GROMACS .gro file of C-alpha atoms in nm:
model
  150
    1MET     CA    1   3.874   0.421   7.929
    2LEU     CA    2   3.588   0.665   7.906
    3SER     CA    3   3.265   0.557   7.738
    4ILE     CA    4   3.090   0.678   7.425
    5GLY     CA    5   2.840   0.947   7.524
    6ALA     CA    6   3.042   1.064   7.826
    7THR     CA    7   3.141   1.429   7.850
    8ALA     CA    8   3.507   1.473   7.756
    9PRO     CA    9   3.714   1.605   8.047
   10ASP     CA   10   3.861   1.952   8.009
   11PHE     CA   11   4.234   1.970   7.957
   12GLU     CA   12   4.507   2.218   7.885
   13GLY     CA   13   4.859   2.134   7.776
   14THR     CA   14   5.167   2.263   7.600
   15ASP     CA   15   5.241   2.147   7.246
   16GLN     CA   16   5.573   2.085   7.073
   17ASN     CA   17   5.601   2.457   6.986
   18GLY     CA   18   5.536   2.583   7.338
   19ASN     CA   19   5.175   2.685   7.263
   20ARG     CA   20   4.905   2.633   7.525
   21VAL     CA   21   4.621   2.419   7.390
   22SER     CA   22   4.287   2.355   7.561
   23LEU     CA   23   3.994   2.132   7.473
   24ASP     CA   24   3.751   2.426   7.475
   25GLU     CA   25   3.973   2.618   7.233
   26LEU     CA   26   3.999   2.319   7.000
   27LEU     CA   27   3.625   2.250   7.003
   28ARG     CA   28   3.549   2.608   6.898
   29LYS     CA   29   3.704   2.516   6.561
   30SER     CA   30   3.599   2.155   6.505
   31ALA     CA   31   3.558   1.806   6.648
   32VAL     CA   32   3.876   1.652   6.787
   33VAL     CA   33   4.058   1.322   6.749
   34LEU     CA   34   4.255   1.298   7.074
   35TYR     CA   35   4.501   1.012   7.071
   36PHE     CA   36   4.726   0.892   7.350
   37TYR     CA   37   5.050   0.712   7.283
   38PRO     CA   38   5.327   0.577   7.505
   39LYS     CA   39   5.652   0.735   7.381
   40ASP     CA   40   5.810   0.945   7.107
   41PHE     CA   41   6.050   0.772   6.865
   42THR     CA   42   5.927   0.418   6.932
   43PRO     CA   43   5.818   0.209   6.631
   44VAL     CA   44   5.440   0.184   6.678
   45CYS     CA   45   5.414   0.539   6.818
   46THR     CA   46   5.605   0.676   6.520
   47ALA     CA   47   5.383   0.481   6.280
   48GLN     CA   48   5.074   0.615   6.458
   49ALA     CA   49   5.194   0.977   6.445
   50CYS     CA   50   5.278   0.941   6.077
   51LEU     CA   51   4.945   0.778   5.992
   52PHE     CA   52   4.760   1.063   6.163
   53ARG     CA   53   4.992   1.306   5.984
   54ASP     CA   54   4.910   1.148   5.650
   55THR     CA   55   4.534   1.164   5.716
   56SER     CA   56   4.522   1.500   5.898
   57SER     CA   57   4.411   1.696   5.588
   58GLU     CA   58   4.148   1.430   5.508
   59LEU     CA   59   4.020   1.452   5.866
   60ALA     CA   60   4.029   1.832   5.857
   61SER     CA   61   3.812   1.822   5.544
   62ALA     CA   62   3.564   1.616   5.747
   63GLY     CA   63   3.566   1.878   6.024
   64VAL     CA   64   3.803   1.702   6.263
   65GLN     CA   65   4.142   1.808   6.398
   66VAL     CA   66   4.405   1.574   6.545
   67VAL     CA   67   4.588   1.611   6.877
   68GLY     CA   68   4.838   1.363   7.024
   69VAL     CA   69   4.928   1.326   7.393
   70SER     CA   70   5.209   1.146   7.573
   71GLY     CA   71   5.413   1.193   7.889
   72ASP     CA   72   5.721   1.298   7.694
   73ALA     CA   73   5.870   1.643   7.750
   74GLN     CA   74   5.797   1.930   7.514
   75SER     CA   75   6.157   1.915   7.388
   76SER     CA   76   6.111   1.549   7.289
   77HIS     CA   77   5.783   1.633   7.113
   78SER     CA   78   5.958   1.916   6.931
   79ARG     CA   79   6.231   1.684   6.799
   80PHE     CA   80   5.976   1.410   6.719
   81ALA     CA   81   5.742   1.648   6.532
   82ALA     CA   82   6.033   1.796   6.335
   83ALA     CA   83   6.177   1.455   6.244
   84HIS     CA   84   5.840   1.324   6.122
   85HIS     CA   85   5.680   1.647   5.995
   86VAL     CA   86   5.388   1.626   6.239
   87PRO     CA   87   5.153   1.916   6.154
   88TYR     CA   88   4.919   1.887   6.453
   89PRO     CA   89   4.970   1.952   6.827
   90LEU     CA   90   5.154   1.696   7.036
   91LEU     CA   91   5.078   1.775   7.399
   92SER     CA   92   5.333   1.711   7.671
   93ASP     CA   93   5.172   1.552   7.976
   94PRO     CA   94   5.464   1.477   8.212
   95GLU     CA   95   5.245   1.483   8.524
   96LYS     CA   96   4.998   1.246   8.348
   97LYS     CA   97   4.701   1.472   8.430
   98ILE     CA   98   4.541   1.447   8.085
   99GLN     CA   99   4.612   1.074   8.066
  100LYS     CA  100   4.450   1.018   8.407
  101SER     CA  101   4.141   1.222   8.327
  102TYR     CA  102   4.091   1.019   8.006
  103GLU     CA  103   4.170   0.689   8.178
  104ALA     CA  104   4.455   0.635   7.934
  105ARG     CA  105   4.713   0.493   8.175
  106GLN     CA  106   4.877   0.152   8.159
  107LEU     CA  107   4.826  -0.079   8.458
  108LEU     CA  108   5.143   0.031   8.639
  109GLY     CA  109   5.095   0.394   8.538
  110LEU     CA  110   5.434   0.437   8.369
  111LEU     CA  111   5.315   0.497   8.013
  112ALA     CA  112   4.997   0.595   7.831
  113LYS     CA  113   4.769   0.337   7.673
  114ARG     CA  114   4.737   0.359   7.297
  115VAL     CA  115   4.381   0.489   7.295
  116THR     CA  116   4.202   0.729   7.062
  117TYR     CA  117   3.895   0.938   7.141
  118VAL     CA  118   3.675   1.119   6.891
  119ILE     CA  119   3.520   1.419   7.066
  120GLY     CA  120   3.228   1.603   6.908
  121ARG     CA  121   3.190   1.980   6.920
  122ASP     CA  122   2.921   1.921   7.187
  123LYS     CA  123   3.206   1.785   7.407
  124LYS     CA  124   3.059   1.433   7.398
  125ILE     CA  125   3.277   1.131   7.325
  126LYS     CA  126   3.164   0.987   6.991
  127GLY     CA  127   3.422   0.709   6.955
  128VAL     CA  128   3.679   0.521   7.165
  129PHE     CA  129   3.942   0.297   7.007
  130HIS     CA  130   4.207   0.094   7.190
  131HIS     CA  131   4.466  -0.112   7.004
  132GLU     CA  132   4.807  -0.134   7.171
  133LEU     CA  133   4.999  -0.287   6.882
  134SER     CA  134   4.825  -0.156   6.571
  135ALA     CA  135   4.846   0.209   6.477
  136GLN     CA  136   4.660   0.133   6.154
  137LYS     CA  137   4.352   0.011   6.342
  138HIS     CA  138   4.322   0.356   6.508
  139ILE     CA  139   4.320   0.533   6.172
  140ASP     CA  140   4.082   0.279   6.018
  141ALA     CA  141   3.838   0.310   6.311
  142VAL     CA  142   3.847   0.692   6.304
  143ARG     CA  143   3.792   0.700   5.927
  144LYS     CA  144   3.502   0.455   5.950
  145MET     CA  145   3.340   0.654   6.230
  146ILE     CA  146   3.379   0.986   6.047
  147ALA     CA  147   3.239   0.836   5.726
  148ASN     CA  148   2.940   0.682   5.908
  149PRO     CA  149   2.851   0.903   6.205
  150SER     CA  150   2.552   0.786   6.405
   0.00000   0.00000   0.00000
């Protein structure tokens, strides 16, 4: 995983609605919580997406927007976002380019690690959280970091 203080790698991807999304475009508006997850419609990934959904307005009030990334196809993200009312971009990364640049790959490279980055508007990584089996720990860590920035 990348370290706190590192410059966040540029990326561009397509979200569940077919929109192109880039890091530079996102950072013009606010800081970014960029989270990687293994697969749509799996239990922990669904919990994670829903927890970020439920806190997205709270995070937006703190000047942070949420973006999820997995290797699933745009069509899967579209169904997943519709089924769970996900209001933020879910980027499709089938070639694993974003996952590789953020060092968010599992050992064998088949799926993404469950890792969350908080990226400041200065493009510096402010927080890195990795918990494979607990979606709640990602939300708790992001909230704590946003409440107590250093």
